[in-house]
CSV table of C-alpha atoms in Angstrom, one decimal:
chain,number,residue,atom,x,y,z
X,1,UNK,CA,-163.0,25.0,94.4
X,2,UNK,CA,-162.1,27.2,91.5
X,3,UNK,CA,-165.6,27.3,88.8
X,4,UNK,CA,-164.2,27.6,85.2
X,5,UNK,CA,-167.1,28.7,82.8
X,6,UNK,CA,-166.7,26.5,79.2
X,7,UNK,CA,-168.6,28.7,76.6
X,8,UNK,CA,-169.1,26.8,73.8
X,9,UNK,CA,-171.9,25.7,71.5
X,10,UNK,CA,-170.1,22.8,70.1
X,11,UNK,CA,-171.2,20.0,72.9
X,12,UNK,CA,-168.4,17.5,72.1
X,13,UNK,CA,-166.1,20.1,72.3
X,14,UNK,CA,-167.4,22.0,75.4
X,15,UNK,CA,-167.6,18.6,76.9
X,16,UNK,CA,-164.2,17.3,75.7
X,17,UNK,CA,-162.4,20.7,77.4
X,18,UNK,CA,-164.2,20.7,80.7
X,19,UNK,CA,-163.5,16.5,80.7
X,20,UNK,CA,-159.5,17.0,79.7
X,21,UNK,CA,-158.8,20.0,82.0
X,22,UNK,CA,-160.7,19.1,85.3
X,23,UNK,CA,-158.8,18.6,88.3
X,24,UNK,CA,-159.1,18.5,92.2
X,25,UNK,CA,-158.9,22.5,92.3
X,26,UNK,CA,-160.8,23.2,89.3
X,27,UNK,CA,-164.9,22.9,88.3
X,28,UNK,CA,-165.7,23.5,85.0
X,29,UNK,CA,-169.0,24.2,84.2
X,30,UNK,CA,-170.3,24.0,80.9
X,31,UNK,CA,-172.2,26.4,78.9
X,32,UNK,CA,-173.8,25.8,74.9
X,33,UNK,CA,-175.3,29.6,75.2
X,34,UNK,CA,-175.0,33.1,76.5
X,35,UNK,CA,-178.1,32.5,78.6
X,36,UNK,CA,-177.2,29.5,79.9
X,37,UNK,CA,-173.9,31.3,81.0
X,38,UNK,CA,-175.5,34.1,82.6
X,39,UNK,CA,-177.6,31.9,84.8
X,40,UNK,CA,-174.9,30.1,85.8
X,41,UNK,CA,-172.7,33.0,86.2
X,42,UNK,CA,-176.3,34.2,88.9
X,43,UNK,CA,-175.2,31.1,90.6
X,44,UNK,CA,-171.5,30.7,90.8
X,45,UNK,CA,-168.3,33.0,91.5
X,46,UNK,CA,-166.1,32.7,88.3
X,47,UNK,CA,-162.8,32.6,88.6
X,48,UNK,CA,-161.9,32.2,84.7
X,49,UNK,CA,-164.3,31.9,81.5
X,50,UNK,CA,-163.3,30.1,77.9
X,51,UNK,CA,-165.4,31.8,75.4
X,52,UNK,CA,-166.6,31.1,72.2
X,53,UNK,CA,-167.0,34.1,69.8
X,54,UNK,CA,-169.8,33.0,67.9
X,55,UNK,CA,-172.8,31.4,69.9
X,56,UNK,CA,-176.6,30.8,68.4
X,57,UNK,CA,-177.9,33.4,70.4
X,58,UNK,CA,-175.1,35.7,70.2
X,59,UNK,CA,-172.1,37.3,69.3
X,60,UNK,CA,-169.0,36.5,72.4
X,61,UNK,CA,-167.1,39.2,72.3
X,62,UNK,CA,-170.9,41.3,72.9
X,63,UNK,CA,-171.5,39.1,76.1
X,64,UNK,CA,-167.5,39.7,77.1
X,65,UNK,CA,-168.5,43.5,77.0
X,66,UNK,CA,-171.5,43.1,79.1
X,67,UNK,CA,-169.3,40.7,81.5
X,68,UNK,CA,-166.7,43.2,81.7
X,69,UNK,CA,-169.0,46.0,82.8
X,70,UNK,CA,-169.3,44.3,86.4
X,71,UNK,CA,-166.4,41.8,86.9
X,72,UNK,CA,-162.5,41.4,85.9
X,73,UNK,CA,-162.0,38.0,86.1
X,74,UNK,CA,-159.9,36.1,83.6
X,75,UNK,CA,-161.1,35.8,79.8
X,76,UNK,CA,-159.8,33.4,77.0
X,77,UNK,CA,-161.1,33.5,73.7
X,78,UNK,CA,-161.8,30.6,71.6
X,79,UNK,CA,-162.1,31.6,67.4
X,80,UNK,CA,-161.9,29.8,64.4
X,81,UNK,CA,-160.5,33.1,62.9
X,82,UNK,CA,-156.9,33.7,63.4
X,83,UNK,CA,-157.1,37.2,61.5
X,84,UNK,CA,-155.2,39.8,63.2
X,85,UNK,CA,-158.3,42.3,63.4
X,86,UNK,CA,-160.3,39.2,65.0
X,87,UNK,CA,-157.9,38.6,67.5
X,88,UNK,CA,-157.8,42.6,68.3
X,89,UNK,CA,-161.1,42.7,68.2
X,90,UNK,CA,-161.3,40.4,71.1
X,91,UNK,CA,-158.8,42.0,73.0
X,92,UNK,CA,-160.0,45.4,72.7
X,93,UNK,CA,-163.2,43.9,74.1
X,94,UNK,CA,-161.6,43.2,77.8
X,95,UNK,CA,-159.9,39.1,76.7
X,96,UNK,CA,-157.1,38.5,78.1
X,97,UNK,CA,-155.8,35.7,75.7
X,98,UNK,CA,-157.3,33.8,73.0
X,99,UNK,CA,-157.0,30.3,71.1
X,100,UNK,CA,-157.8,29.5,67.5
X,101,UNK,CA,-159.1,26.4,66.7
X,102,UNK,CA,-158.0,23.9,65.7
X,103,UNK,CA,-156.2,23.9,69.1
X,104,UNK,CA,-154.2,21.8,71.5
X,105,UNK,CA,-156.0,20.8,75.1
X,106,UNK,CA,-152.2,21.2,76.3
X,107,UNK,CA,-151.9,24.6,75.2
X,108,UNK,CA,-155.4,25.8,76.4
X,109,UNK,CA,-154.5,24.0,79.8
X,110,UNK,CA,-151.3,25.9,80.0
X,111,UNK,CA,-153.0,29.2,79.4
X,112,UNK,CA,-155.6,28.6,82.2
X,113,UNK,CA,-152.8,27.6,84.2
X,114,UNK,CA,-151.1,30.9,83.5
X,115,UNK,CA,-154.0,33.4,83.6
X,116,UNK,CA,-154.9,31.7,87.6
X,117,UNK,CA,-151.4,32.3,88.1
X,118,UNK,CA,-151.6,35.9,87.3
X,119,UNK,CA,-154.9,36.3,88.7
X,120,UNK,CA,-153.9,35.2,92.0
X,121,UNK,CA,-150.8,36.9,92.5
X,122,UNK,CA,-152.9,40.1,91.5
X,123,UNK,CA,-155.6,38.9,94.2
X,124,UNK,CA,-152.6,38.7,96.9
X,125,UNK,CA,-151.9,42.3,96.3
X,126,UNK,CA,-152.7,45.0,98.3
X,127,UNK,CA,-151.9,48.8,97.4
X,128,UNK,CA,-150.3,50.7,100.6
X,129,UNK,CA,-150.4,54.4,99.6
X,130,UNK,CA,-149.6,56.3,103.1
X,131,UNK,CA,-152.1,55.6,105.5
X,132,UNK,CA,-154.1,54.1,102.7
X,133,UNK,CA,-154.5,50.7,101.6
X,134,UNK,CA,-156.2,49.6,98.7
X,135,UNK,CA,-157.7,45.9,97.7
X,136,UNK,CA,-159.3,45.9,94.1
X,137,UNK,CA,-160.3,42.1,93.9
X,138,UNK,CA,-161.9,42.0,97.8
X,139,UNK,CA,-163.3,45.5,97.2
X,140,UNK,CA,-161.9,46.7,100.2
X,141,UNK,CA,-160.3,50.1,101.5
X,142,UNK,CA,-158.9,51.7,104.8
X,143,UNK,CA,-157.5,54.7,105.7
X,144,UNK,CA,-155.2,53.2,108.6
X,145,UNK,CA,-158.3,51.2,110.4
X,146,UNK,CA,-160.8,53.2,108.7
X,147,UNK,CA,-163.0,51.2,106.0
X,148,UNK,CA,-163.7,53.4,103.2
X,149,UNK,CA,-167.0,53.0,101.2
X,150,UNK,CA,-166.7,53.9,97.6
X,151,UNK,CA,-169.5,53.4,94.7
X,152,UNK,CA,-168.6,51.2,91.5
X,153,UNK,CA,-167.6,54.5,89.4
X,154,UNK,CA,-165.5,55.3,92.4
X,155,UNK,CA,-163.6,52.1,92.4
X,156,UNK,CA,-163.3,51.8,88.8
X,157,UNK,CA,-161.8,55.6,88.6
X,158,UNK,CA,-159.9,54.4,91.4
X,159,UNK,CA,-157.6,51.6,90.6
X,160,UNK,CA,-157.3,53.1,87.0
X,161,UNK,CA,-155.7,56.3,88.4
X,162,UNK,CA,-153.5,54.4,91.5
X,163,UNK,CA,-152.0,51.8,88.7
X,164,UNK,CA,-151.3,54.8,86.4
X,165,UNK,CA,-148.8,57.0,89.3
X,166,UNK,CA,-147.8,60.2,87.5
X,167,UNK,CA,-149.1,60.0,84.1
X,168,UNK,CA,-152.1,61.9,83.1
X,169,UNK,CA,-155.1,60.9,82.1
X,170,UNK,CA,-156.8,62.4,79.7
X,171,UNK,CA,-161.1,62.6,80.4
X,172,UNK,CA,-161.8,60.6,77.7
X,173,UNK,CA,-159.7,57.7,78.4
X,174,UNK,CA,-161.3,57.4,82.3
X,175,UNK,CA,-164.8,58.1,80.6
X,176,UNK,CA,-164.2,54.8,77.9
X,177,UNK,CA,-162.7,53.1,80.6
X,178,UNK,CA,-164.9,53.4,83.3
X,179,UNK,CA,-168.3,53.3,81.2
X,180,UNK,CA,-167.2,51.6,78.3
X,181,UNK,CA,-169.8,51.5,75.9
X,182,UNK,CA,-172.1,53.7,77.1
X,183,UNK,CA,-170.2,56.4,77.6
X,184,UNK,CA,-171.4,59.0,75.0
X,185,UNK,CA,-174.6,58.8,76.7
X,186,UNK,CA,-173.4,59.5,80.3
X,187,UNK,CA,-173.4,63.8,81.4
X,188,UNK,CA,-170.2,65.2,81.2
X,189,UNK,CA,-170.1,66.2,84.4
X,190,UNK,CA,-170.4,62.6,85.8
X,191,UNK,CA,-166.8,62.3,85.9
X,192,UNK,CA,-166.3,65.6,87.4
X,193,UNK,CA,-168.7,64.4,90.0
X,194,UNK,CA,-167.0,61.3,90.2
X,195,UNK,CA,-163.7,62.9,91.1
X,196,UNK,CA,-165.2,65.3,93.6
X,197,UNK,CA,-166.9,62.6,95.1
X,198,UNK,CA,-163.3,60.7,95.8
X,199,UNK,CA,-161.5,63.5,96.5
X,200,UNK,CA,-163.8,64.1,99.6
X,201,UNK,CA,-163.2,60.2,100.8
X,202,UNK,CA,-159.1,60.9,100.2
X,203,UNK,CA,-157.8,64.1,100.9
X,204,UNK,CA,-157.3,66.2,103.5
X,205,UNK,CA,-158.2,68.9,101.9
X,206,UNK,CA,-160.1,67.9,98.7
X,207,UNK,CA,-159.7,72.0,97.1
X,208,UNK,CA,-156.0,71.5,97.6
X,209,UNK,CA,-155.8,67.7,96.9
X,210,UNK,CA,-152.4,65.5,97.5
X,211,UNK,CA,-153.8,63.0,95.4
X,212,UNK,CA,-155.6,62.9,92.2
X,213,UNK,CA,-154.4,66.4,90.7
X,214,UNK,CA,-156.7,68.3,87.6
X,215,UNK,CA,-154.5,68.3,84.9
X,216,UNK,CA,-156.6,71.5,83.2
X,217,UNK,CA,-157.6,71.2,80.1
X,218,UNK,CA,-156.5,67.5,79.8
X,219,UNK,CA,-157.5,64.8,82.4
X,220,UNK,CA,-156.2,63.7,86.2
X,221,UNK,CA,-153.5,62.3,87.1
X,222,UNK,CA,-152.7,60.6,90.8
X,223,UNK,CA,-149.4,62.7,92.0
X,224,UNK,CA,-148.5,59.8,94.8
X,225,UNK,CA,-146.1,56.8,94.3
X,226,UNK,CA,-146.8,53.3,95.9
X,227,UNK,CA,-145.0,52.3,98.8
X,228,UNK,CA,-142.5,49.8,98.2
């Protein structure tokens, strides 16, 4: 069973979506508050939240930021505002749709549909990189029939660099990315320790790497291709 977290503070209407979109493969678990939603979320794998952007003991797109520090499963937004800088402001924030109200239950049941579409055809892929292979959503690595261990920073400097082949990029970029909101209060030399750190679980010879390449100056970039 797939858990689908409803945050919403309007009880008819968090009631009323988790009532209209249930099914045999989907559990949806209502929520009226951010606290409510991260006890549940203590208790229950997610696969996909709807989330309101104003709750009573919150701002949403706050919470999506704290949610997106740890996991990367689906987000839909549900605002009253359908200003542009609203909706960019969501997205900006790690959503990966949104819905203005008022809205049709059809149309919010097609984009569920979509995003666990998406999600699991992203889930059924694994990166083969030479002898590597590389599975984001399990958390698992091997070199051939090796398992690799690699630390959350690792990971997250990881995928961004193998799903970016050939394009540099630039410190700042993998600093924002991989410690979103709190990067201008991580040491500058984390991510230089970061990358040293991989390049010691990858190459052969992390001082002349095959891999992630120092772009001086500028940022990293990983030199490899996928294999198709």
């Amino acid at each position: 069973m797939k858990h689908i977290f409803v945050v919403e503070d309007d009880k008819a209407l968090c009631n009323g979506i988790c009532m209209a979109l249930k099914s045999e493969e989907l559990v949806f678990l209502p929520c009226e508050t951010i606290a409510e939603a991260k006890r549940k979320l203590a208790e229950h794998a997610c696969e996909l939240m709807i989330l309101d952007i104003n709750l009573p003991d919150g701002n949403g797109l706050d919470f999506l930021a704290e949610v997106r520090k740890e996991s990367a499963f689906p987000v839909i937004l549900l605002t009253a505002n359908d200003m542009e800088t609203d909706i960019v402001a969501g997205l900006e924030s790690g959503a990966d749709d949104y819905v203005t109200k008022p809205f049709s239950l059809a149309v919010l049941r097609a984009r569920v549909n979509a995003r666990l579409r998406q999600q699991k055809s992203e889930q059924e892929k694994v990166i083969r990189i030479d002898h590597f292979s590389f599975d984001f959503h399990q958390m698992k690595f091997w070199k051939e029939d090796f398992e690799l261990e690699f630390s959350k920073t690792e990971q997250k400097l990881l995928k961004l660099l193998v799903n970016n082949p050939g394009i540099t990029l630039e410190r700042g970029v993998l600093s924002d990315r991989i410690w979103g909101n709190g990067a201008d209060f991580v040491d500058e030399n984390a991510l230089s320790v970061a990358v040293k750190r991989l390049r010691d679980k990858l190459e052969e010879n992390p001082a002349k790497p095959k891999y992630i390449k120092t772009v001086y100056g500028i940022g990293y970039v990983w030199a490899v291709k996928q294999d198709v």
